[in-house]
Amino acid sequence: MKVITIKDMIRKDVPIYYRMLYTGVAVIELNNKPCDFRIDFSMELKPTGNKEITISFIDKIDYPLVPLTKELKQFILELDCAGGLPE
């Protein structure tokens, strides 16, 4: 299992400045075959300076969610550090 990319990302308008909501399509390689899954995710900046990422899957996935969620969170965090999330 490997996260390839998140395409068609759109930032939703939220009046809370420290919380960002996004929607997109995660392209994930499962069993050596790329699969597309629609996701919603949020990134919230905590008072301690840490970023908390929450992911919800819109499409049903026939794969264990814990490792998939962990990989997606890491991918999103790296994407944020590189400036790849829409403003």
PDB file of N, CA and C in Angstrom:
ATOM      1  N   MET A   1       0.846  -1.169   0.000  1.00  0.00           N
ATOM      2  CA  MET A   1       0.000   0.000   0.000  1.00  0.00           C
ATOM      3  C   MET A   1       0.895   1.238   0.000  1.00  0.00           C
ATOM      4  N   LYS A   2       0.560   2.153  -0.926  1.00  0.00           N
ATOM      5  CA  LYS A   2       1.352   3.372  -1.044  1.00  0.00           C
ATOM      6  C   LYS A   2       0.448   4.493  -1.547  1.00  0.00           C
ATOM      7  N   VAL A   3       0.561   5.659  -0.928  1.00  0.00           N
ATOM      8  CA  VAL A   3      -0.183   6.829  -1.380  1.00  0.00           C
ATOM      9  C   VAL A   3       0.597   7.455  -2.531  1.00  0.00           C
ATOM     10  N   ILE A   4      -0.039   7.566  -3.690  1.00  0.00           N
ATOM     11  CA  ILE A   4       0.618   8.137  -4.855  1.00  0.00           C
ATOM     12  C   ILE A   4       0.440   9.656  -4.875  1.00  0.00           C
ATOM     13  N   THR A   5      -0.812  10.123  -4.779  1.00  0.00           N
ATOM     14  CA  THR A   5      -1.085  11.553  -4.787  1.00  0.00           C
ATOM     15  C   THR A   5      -2.511  11.812  -4.310  1.00  0.00           C
ATOM     16  N   ILE A   6      -2.824  13.067  -4.115  1.00  0.00           N
ATOM     17  CA  ILE A   6      -4.200  13.499  -3.876  1.00  0.00           C
ATOM     18  C   ILE A   6      -4.508  14.513  -4.970  1.00  0.00           C
ATOM     19  N   LYS A   7      -5.473  14.176  -5.815  1.00  0.00           N
ATOM     20  CA  LYS A   7      -5.785  15.064  -6.935  1.00  0.00           C
ATOM     21  C   LYS A   7      -7.126  15.756  -6.705  1.00  0.00           C
ATOM     22  N   ASP A   8      -7.374  16.780  -7.497  1.00  0.00           N
ATOM     23  CA  ASP A   8      -8.619  17.559  -7.429  1.00  0.00           C
ATOM     24  C   ASP A   8      -8.894  18.097  -6.023  1.00  0.00           C
ATOM     25  N   MET A   9      -7.848  18.564  -5.347  1.00  0.00           N
ATOM     26  CA  MET A   9      -8.013  19.109  -3.991  1.00  0.00           C
ATOM     27  C   MET A   9      -8.662  20.480  -4.042  1.00  0.00           C
ATOM     28  N   ILE A  10      -9.636  20.667  -3.182  1.00  0.00           N
ATOM     29  CA  ILE A  10     -10.315  21.952  -3.055  1.00  0.00           C
ATOM     30  C   ILE A  10     -10.388  22.291  -1.571  1.00  0.00           C
ATOM     31  N   ARG A  11     -10.039  23.529  -1.249  1.00  0.00           N
ATOM     32  CA  ARG A  11     -10.159  23.985   0.139  1.00  0.00           C
ATOM     33  C   ARG A  11     -11.547  24.575   0.331  1.00  0.00           C
ATOM     34  N   LYS A  12     -12.241  24.084   1.342  1.00  0.00           N
ATOM     35  CA  LYS A  12     -13.571  24.593   1.654  1.00  0.00           C
ATOM     36  C   LYS A  12     -13.435  25.858   2.499  1.00  0.00           C
ATOM     37  N   ASP A  13     -14.365  26.768   2.313  1.00  0.00           N
ATOM     38  CA  ASP A  13     -14.337  28.035   3.037  1.00  0.00           C
ATOM     39  C   ASP A  13     -14.872  27.825   4.458  1.00  0.00           C
ATOM     40  N   VAL A  14     -14.027  28.068   5.453  1.00  0.00           N
ATOM     41  CA  VAL A  14     -14.387  27.916   6.867  1.00  0.00           C
ATOM     42  C   VAL A  14     -14.017  29.209   7.580  1.00  0.00           C
ATOM     43  N   PRO A  15     -14.922  29.759   8.393  1.00  0.00           N
ATOM     44  CA  PRO A  15     -14.630  31.034   9.054  1.00  0.00           C
ATOM     45  C   PRO A  15     -13.608  30.943  10.194  1.00  0.00           C
ATOM     46  N   ILE A  16     -13.225  29.756  10.596  1.00  0.00           N
ATOM     47  CA  ILE A  16     -12.252  29.587  11.672  1.00  0.00           C
ATOM     48  C   ILE A  16     -10.853  29.568  11.054  1.00  0.00           C
ATOM     49  N   TYR A  17     -10.005  30.519  11.432  1.00  0.00           N
ATOM     50  CA  TYR A  17      -8.713  30.698  10.763  1.00  0.00           C
ATOM     51  C   TYR A  17      -7.713  29.578  11.036  1.00  0.00           C
ATOM     52  N   TYR A  18      -7.845  28.853  12.131  1.00  0.00           N
ATOM     53  CA  TYR A  18      -6.864  27.818  12.467  1.00  0.00           C
ATOM     54  C   TYR A  18      -7.307  26.422  12.022  1.00  0.00           C
ATOM     55  N   ARG A  19      -8.424  26.345  11.293  1.00  0.00           N
ATOM     56  CA  ARG A  19      -8.920  25.059  10.814  1.00  0.00           C
ATOM     57  C   ARG A  19      -9.140  25.141   9.307  1.00  0.00           C
ATOM     58  N   MET A  20      -8.573  24.183   8.586  1.00  0.00           N
ATOM     59  CA  MET A  20      -8.702  24.145   7.141  1.00  0.00           C
ATOM     60  C   MET A  20      -9.347  22.828   6.727  1.00  0.00           C
ATOM     61  N   LEU A  21     -10.378  22.912   5.897  1.00  0.00           N
ATOM     62  CA  LEU A  21     -11.075  21.731   5.397  1.00  0.00           C
ATOM     63  C   LEU A  21     -10.807  21.566   3.917  1.00  0.00           C
ATOM     64  N   TYR A  22     -10.563  20.337   3.506  1.00  0.00           N
ATOM     65  CA  TYR A  22     -10.261  20.039   2.113  1.00  0.00           C
ATOM     66  C   TYR A  22     -11.076  18.837   1.653  1.00  0.00           C
ATOM     67  N   THR A  23     -11.281  18.754   0.357  1.00  0.00           N
ATOM     68  CA  THR A  23     -11.856  17.576  -0.265  1.00  0.00           C
ATOM     69  C   THR A  23     -10.988  17.233  -1.464  1.00  0.00           C
ATOM     70  N   GLY A  24     -10.932  15.956  -1.818  1.00  0.00           N
ATOM     71  CA  GLY A  24     -10.097  15.548  -2.942  1.00  0.00           C
ATOM     72  C   GLY A  24     -10.247  14.067  -3.230  1.00  0.00           C
ATOM     73  N   VAL A  25      -9.436  13.612  -4.148  1.00  0.00           N
ATOM     74  CA  VAL A  25      -9.430  12.205  -4.544  1.00  0.00           C
ATOM     75  C   VAL A  25      -8.035  11.651  -4.276  1.00  0.00           C
ATOM     76  N   ALA A  26      -7.957  10.690  -3.360  1.00  0.00           N
ATOM     77  CA  ALA A  26      -6.674  10.064  -3.033  1.00  0.00           C
ATOM     78  C   ALA A  26      -6.414   8.918  -4.001  1.00  0.00           C
ATOM     79  N   VAL A  27      -5.239   8.934  -4.611  1.00  0.00           N
ATOM     80  CA  VAL A  27      -4.826   7.848  -5.499  1.00  0.00           C
ATOM     81  C   VAL A  27      -3.864   6.979  -4.696  1.00  0.00           C
ATOM     82  N   ILE A  28      -4.297   5.753  -4.423  1.00  0.00           N
ATOM     83  CA  ILE A  28      -3.542   4.855  -3.549  1.00  0.00           C
ATOM     84  C   ILE A  28      -3.289   3.546  -4.289  1.00  0.00           C
ATOM     85  N   GLU A  29      -2.068   3.070  -4.182  1.00  0.00           N
ATOM     86  CA  GLU A  29      -1.711   1.806  -4.819  1.00  0.00           C
ATOM     87  C   GLU A  29      -2.022   0.669  -3.849  1.00  0.00           C
ATOM     88  N   LEU A  30      -3.017  -0.139  -4.200  1.00  0.00           N
ATOM     89  CA  LEU A  30      -3.394  -1.313  -3.406  1.00  0.00           C
ATOM     90  C   LEU A  30      -3.227  -2.551  -4.281  1.00  0.00           C
ATOM     91  N   ASN A  31      -2.502  -3.520  -3.808  1.00  0.00           N
ATOM     92  CA  ASN A  31      -2.251  -4.760  -4.553  1.00  0.00           C
ATOM     93  C   ASN A  31      -1.670  -4.472  -5.945  1.00  0.00           C
ATOM     94  N   ASN A  32      -0.701  -3.571  -6.000  1.00  0.00           N
ATOM     95  CA  ASN A  32       0.001  -3.182  -7.235  1.00  0.00           C
ATOM     96  C   ASN A  32      -0.933  -2.605  -8.294  1.00  0.00           C
ATOM     97  N   LYS A  33      -2.034  -1.986  -7.850  1.00  0.00           N
ATOM     98  CA  LYS A  33      -2.985  -1.375  -8.782  1.00  0.00           C
ATOM     99  C   LYS A  33      -3.461  -0.060  -8.186  1.00  0.00           C
ATOM    100  N   PRO A  34      -3.339   1.059  -8.927  1.00  0.00           N
ATOM    101  CA  PRO A  34      -3.794   2.343  -8.382  1.00  0.00           C
ATOM    102  C   PRO A  34      -5.329   2.400  -8.302  1.00  0.00           C
ATOM    103  N   CYS A  35      -5.829   2.887  -7.170  1.00  0.00           N
ATOM    104  CA  CYS A  35      -7.263   3.025  -6.939  1.00  0.00           C
ATOM    105  C   CYS A  35      -7.547   4.449  -6.479  1.00  0.00           C
ATOM    106  N   ASP A  36      -8.685   4.997  -6.894  1.00  0.00           N
ATOM    107  CA  ASP A  36      -9.102   6.338  -6.514  1.00  0.00           C
ATOM    108  C   ASP A  36     -10.166   6.256  -5.422  1.00  0.00           C
ATOM    109  N   PHE A  37      -9.990   7.057  -4.368  1.00  0.00           N
ATOM    110  CA  PHE A  37     -10.956   7.121  -3.274  1.00  0.00           C
ATOM    111  C   PHE A  37     -11.211   8.585  -2.938  1.00  0.00           C
ATOM    112  N   ARG A  38     -12.480   8.972  -2.875  1.00  0.00           N
ATOM    113  CA  ARG A  38     -12.816  10.335  -2.486  1.00  0.00           C
ATOM    114  C   ARG A  38     -12.659  10.468  -0.976  1.00  0.00           C
ATOM    115  N   ILE A  39     -12.022  11.567  -0.552  1.00  0.00           N
ATOM    116  CA  ILE A  39     -11.806  11.801   0.875  1.00  0.00           C
ATOM    117  C   ILE A  39     -12.123  13.256   1.221  1.00  0.00           C
ATOM    118  N   ASP A  40     -12.444  13.464   2.471  1.00  0.00           N
ATOM    119  CA  ASP A  40     -12.498  14.785   3.092  1.00  0.00           C
ATOM    120  C   ASP A  40     -11.465  14.760   4.202  1.00  0.00           C
ATOM    121  N   PHE A  41     -10.702  15.837   4.350  1.00  0.00           N
ATOM    122  CA  PHE A  41      -9.771  15.888   5.469  1.00  0.00           C
ATOM    123  C   PHE A  41      -9.678  17.304   5.992  1.00  0.00           C
ATOM    124  N   SER A  42      -9.329  17.381   7.263  1.00  0.00           N
ATOM    125  CA  SER A  42      -9.169  18.683   7.897  1.00  0.00           C
ATOM    126  C   SER A  42      -7.811  18.730   8.574  1.00  0.00           C
ATOM    127  N   MET A  43      -7.271  19.950   8.662  1.00  0.00           N
ATOM    128  CA  MET A  43      -6.023  20.172   9.366  1.00  0.00           C
ATOM    129  C   MET A  43      -6.263  21.313  10.345  1.00  0.00           C
ATOM    130  N   GLU A  44      -6.032  21.033  11.605  1.00  0.00           N
ATOM    131  CA  GLU A  44      -6.282  22.030  12.648  1.00  0.00           C
ATOM    132  C   GLU A  44      -4.986  22.326  13.374  1.00  0.00           C
ATOM    133  N   LEU A  45      -4.681  23.604  13.517  1.00  0.00           N
ATOM    134  CA  LEU A  45      -3.486  24.033  14.237  1.00  0.00           C
ATOM    135  C   LEU A  45      -3.835  24.156  15.714  1.00  0.00           C
ATOM    136  N   LYS A  46      -3.208  23.342  16.539  1.00  0.00           N
ATOM    137  CA  LYS A  46      -3.463  23.333  17.980  1.00  0.00           C
ATOM    138  C   LYS A  46      -2.691  24.465  18.665  1.00  0.00           C
ATOM    139  N   PRO A  47      -3.085  24.866  19.882  1.00  0.00           N
ATOM    140  CA  PRO A  47      -2.372  25.923  20.606  1.00  0.00           C
ATOM    141  C   PRO A  47      -0.904  25.588  20.883  1.00  0.00           C
ATOM    142  N   THR A  48      -0.578  24.291  20.883  1.00  0.00           N
ATOM    143  CA  THR A  48       0.803  23.877  21.119  1.00  0.00           C
ATOM    144  C   THR A  48       1.669  24.006  19.870  1.00  0.00           C
ATOM    145  N   GLY A  49       1.036  24.306  18.719  1.00  0.00           N
ATOM    146  CA  GLY A  49       1.775  24.431  17.464  1.00  0.00           C
ATOM    147  C   GLY A  49       1.721  23.177  16.618  1.00  0.00           C
ATOM    148  N   ASN A  50       1.182  22.085  17.171  1.00  0.00           N
ATOM    149  CA  ASN A  50       1.063  20.841  16.413  1.00  0.00           C
ATOM    150  C   ASN A  50      -0.123  20.918  15.456  1.00  0.00           C
ATOM    151  N   LYS A  51      -0.049  20.155  14.386  1.00  0.00           N
ATOM    152  CA  LYS A  51      -1.138  20.083  13.424  1.00  0.00           C
ATOM    153  C   LYS A  51      -1.836  18.735  13.584  1.00  0.00           C
ATOM    154  N   GLU A  52      -3.154  18.786  13.754  1.00  0.00           N
ATOM    155  CA  GLU A  52      -3.948  17.564  13.876  1.00  0.00           C
ATOM    156  C   GLU A  52      -4.706  17.358  12.579  1.00  0.00           C
ATOM    157  N   ILE A  53      -4.523  16.195  11.965  1.00  0.00           N
ATOM    158  CA  ILE A  53      -5.160  15.878  10.691  1.00  0.00           C
ATOM    159  C   ILE A  53      -6.224  14.822  10.931  1.00  0.00           C
ATOM    160  N   THR A  54      -7.419  15.078  10.403  1.00  0.00           N
ATOM    161  CA  THR A  54      -8.533  14.142  10.493  1.00  0.00           C
ATOM    162  C   THR A  54      -8.969  13.798   9.073  1.00  0.00           C
ATOM    163  N   ILE A  55      -9.148  12.511   8.794  1.00  0.00           N
ATOM    164  CA  ILE A  55      -9.506  12.059   7.454  1.00  0.00           C
ATOM    165  C   ILE A  55     -10.806  11.267   7.523  1.00  0.00           C
ATOM    166  N   SER A  56     -11.711  11.544   6.586  1.00  0.00           N
ATOM    167  CA  SER A  56     -12.924  10.722   6.458  1.00  0.00           C
ATOM    168  C   SER A  56     -13.022  10.265   5.004  1.00  0.00           C
ATOM    169  N   PHE A  57     -13.336   8.998   4.826  1.00  0.00           N
ATOM    170  CA  PHE A  57     -13.440   8.400   3.499  1.00  0.00           C
ATOM    171  C   PHE A  57     -14.890   8.448   3.040  1.00  0.00           C
ATOM    172  N   ILE A  58     -15.109   8.992   1.851  1.00  0.00           N
ATOM    173  CA  ILE A  58     -16.453   9.056   1.289  1.00  0.00           C
ATOM    174  C   ILE A  58     -16.791   7.728   0.621  1.00  0.00           C
ATOM    175  N   ASP A  59     -15.831   7.164  -0.088  1.00  0.00           N
ATOM    176  CA  ASP A  59     -16.021   5.876  -0.756  1.00  0.00           C
ATOM    177  C   ASP A  59     -15.693   4.734   0.199  1.00  0.00           C
ATOM    178  N   LYS A  60     -16.351   3.609  -0.019  1.00  0.00           N
ATOM    179  CA  LYS A  60     -16.087   2.418   0.795  1.00  0.00           C
ATOM    180  C   LYS A  60     -14.760   1.799   0.351  1.00  0.00           C
ATOM    181  N   ILE A  61     -13.955   1.413   1.324  1.00  0.00           N
ATOM    182  CA  ILE A  61     -12.630   0.863   1.049  1.00  0.00           C
ATOM    183  C   ILE A  61     -12.537  -0.534   1.651  1.00  0.00           C
ATOM    184  N   ASP A  62     -12.104  -1.478   0.832  1.00  0.00           N
ATOM    185  CA  ASP A  62     -11.921  -2.849   1.301  1.00  0.00           C
ATOM    186  C   ASP A  62     -10.438  -3.061   1.628  1.00  0.00           C
ATOM    187  N   TYR A  63     -10.004  -2.353   2.669  1.00  0.00           N
ATOM    188  CA  TYR A  63      -8.607  -2.407   3.111  1.00  0.00           C
ATOM    189  C   TYR A  63      -8.587  -1.930   4.559  1.00  0.00           C
ATOM    190  N   PRO A  64      -7.673  -2.426   5.393  1.00  0.00           N
ATOM    191  CA  PRO A  64      -7.606  -1.954   6.785  1.00  0.00           C
ATOM    192  C   PRO A  64      -7.388  -0.440   6.858  1.00  0.00           C
ATOM    193  N   LEU A  65      -8.242   0.243   7.605  1.00  0.00           N
ATOM    194  CA  LEU A  65      -8.227   1.704   7.629  1.00  0.00           C
ATOM    195  C   LEU A  65      -7.099   2.304   8.459  1.00  0.00           C
ATOM    196  N   VAL A  66      -6.631   1.615   9.480  1.00  0.00           N
ATOM    197  CA  VAL A  66      -5.603   2.190  10.354  1.00  0.00           C
ATOM    198  C   VAL A  66      -4.297   2.455   9.598  1.00  0.00           C
ATOM    199  N   PRO A  67      -3.724   1.476   8.881  1.00  0.00           N
ATOM    200  CA  PRO A  67      -2.484   1.795   8.154  1.00  0.00           C
ATOM    201  C   PRO A  67      -2.715   2.769   7.006  1.00  0.00           C
ATOM    202  N   LEU A  68      -3.883   2.676   6.370  1.00  0.00           N
ATOM    203  CA  LEU A  68      -4.197   3.588   5.275  1.00  0.00           C
ATOM    204  C   LEU A  68      -4.314   5.030   5.767  1.00  0.00           C
ATOM    205  N   THR A  69      -4.986   5.225   6.893  1.00  0.00           N
ATOM    206  CA  THR A  69      -5.128   6.558   7.484  1.00  0.00           C
ATOM    207  C   THR A  69      -3.771   7.103   7.922  1.00  0.00           C
ATOM    208  N   LYS A  70      -2.944   6.252   8.490  1.00  0.00           N
ATOM    209  CA  LYS A  70      -1.608   6.672   8.934  1.00  0.00           C
ATOM    210  C   LYS A  70      -0.760   7.144   7.760  1.00  0.00           C
ATOM    211  N   GLU A  71      -0.772   6.401   6.659  1.00  0.00           N
ATOM    212  CA  GLU A  71      -0.006   6.795   5.472  1.00  0.00           C
ATOM    213  C   GLU A  71      -0.541   8.089   4.864  1.00  0.00           C
ATOM    214  N   LEU A  72      -1.862   8.238   4.819  1.00  0.00           N
ATOM    215  CA  LEU A  72      -2.457   9.451   4.270  1.00  0.00           C
ATOM    216  C   LEU A  72      -2.124  10.671   5.123  1.00  0.00           C
ATOM    217  N   LYS A  73      -2.172  10.524   6.437  1.00  0.00           N
ATOM    218  CA  LYS A  73      -1.828  11.642   7.319  1.00  0.00           C
ATOM    219  C   LYS A  73      -0.386  12.079   7.100  1.00  0.00           C
ATOM    220  N   GLN A  74       0.511  11.127   6.969  1.00  0.00           N
ATOM    221  CA  GLN A  74       1.924  11.446   6.732  1.00  0.00           C
ATOM    222  C   GLN A  74       2.088  12.130   5.383  1.00  0.00           C
ATOM    223  N   PHE A  75       1.389  11.652   4.367  1.00  0.00           N
ATOM    224  CA  PHE A  75       1.471  12.250   3.035  1.00  0.00           C
ATOM    225  C   PHE A  75       0.950  13.687   3.055  1.00  0.00           C
ATOM    226  N   ILE A  76      -0.175  13.917   3.746  1.00  0.00           N
ATOM    227  CA  ILE A  76      -0.764  15.258   3.831  1.00  0.00           C
ATOM    228  C   ILE A  76       0.162  16.203   4.586  1.00  0.00           C
ATOM    229  N   LEU A  77       0.770  15.730   5.666  1.00  0.00           N
ATOM    230  CA  LEU A  77       1.700  16.557   6.431  1.00  0.00           C
ATOM    231  C   LEU A  77       2.915  16.954   5.587  1.00  0.00           C
ATOM    232  N   GLU A  78       3.457  16.011   4.822  1.00  0.00           N
ATOM    233  CA  GLU A  78       4.583  16.316   3.941  1.00  0.00           C
ATOM    234  C   GLU A  78       4.169  17.282   2.830  1.00  0.00           C
ATOM    235  N   LEU A  79       2.957  17.108   2.325  1.00  0.00           N
ATOM    236  CA  LEU A  79       2.442  18.003   1.290  1.00  0.00           C
ATOM    237  C   LEU A  79       2.285  19.413   1.838  1.00  0.00           C
ATOM    238  N   ASP A  80       1.836  19.535   3.081  1.00  0.00           N
ATOM    239  CA  ASP A  80       1.681  20.839   3.712  1.00  0.00           C
ATOM    240  C   ASP A  80       3.033  21.512   3.922  1.00  0.00           C
ATOM    241  N   CYS A  81       4.022  20.751   4.373  1.00  0.00           N
ATOM    242  CA  CYS A  81       5.363  21.313   4.600  1.00  0.00           C
ATOM    243  C   CYS A  81       5.994  21.790   3.291  1.00  0.00           C
ATOM    244  N   ALA A  82       5.658  21.117   2.182  1.00  0.00           N
ATOM    245  CA  ALA A  82       6.201  21.505   0.886  1.00  0.00           C
ATOM    246  C   ALA A  82       5.388  22.612   0.220  1.00  0.00           C
ATOM    247  N   GLY A  83       4.280  23.017   0.856  1.00  0.00           N
ATOM    248  CA  GLY A  83       3.439  24.077   0.287  1.00  0.00           C
ATOM    249  C   GLY A  83       2.527  23.590  -0.824  1.00  0.00           C
ATOM    250  N   GLY A  84       2.171  22.316  -0.808  1.00  0.00           N
ATOM    251  CA  GLY A  84       1.364  21.740  -1.873  1.00  0.00           C
ATOM    252  C   GLY A  84      -0.130  21.762  -1.661  1.00  0.00           C
ATOM    253  N   LEU A  85      -0.595  22.268  -0.520  1.00  0.00           N
ATOM    254  CA  LEU A  85      -2.036  22.331  -0.269  1.00  0.00           C
ATOM    255  C   LEU A  85      -2.595  23.641  -0.816  1.00  0.00           C
ATOM    256  N   PRO A  86      -3.811  23.594  -1.383  1.00  0.00           N
ATOM    257  CA  PRO A  86      -4.414  24.827  -1.918  1.00  0.00           C
ATOM    258  C   PRO A  86      -4.681  25.848  -0.812  1.00  0.00           C
ATOM    259  N   GLU A  87      -4.543  27.125  -1.152  1.00  0.00           N
ATOM    260  CA  GLU A  87      -4.785  28.198  -0.175  1.00  0.00           C
ATOM    261  C   GLU A  87      -6.212  28.598  -0.148  1.00  0.00           C
TER     262      GLU A  87
END
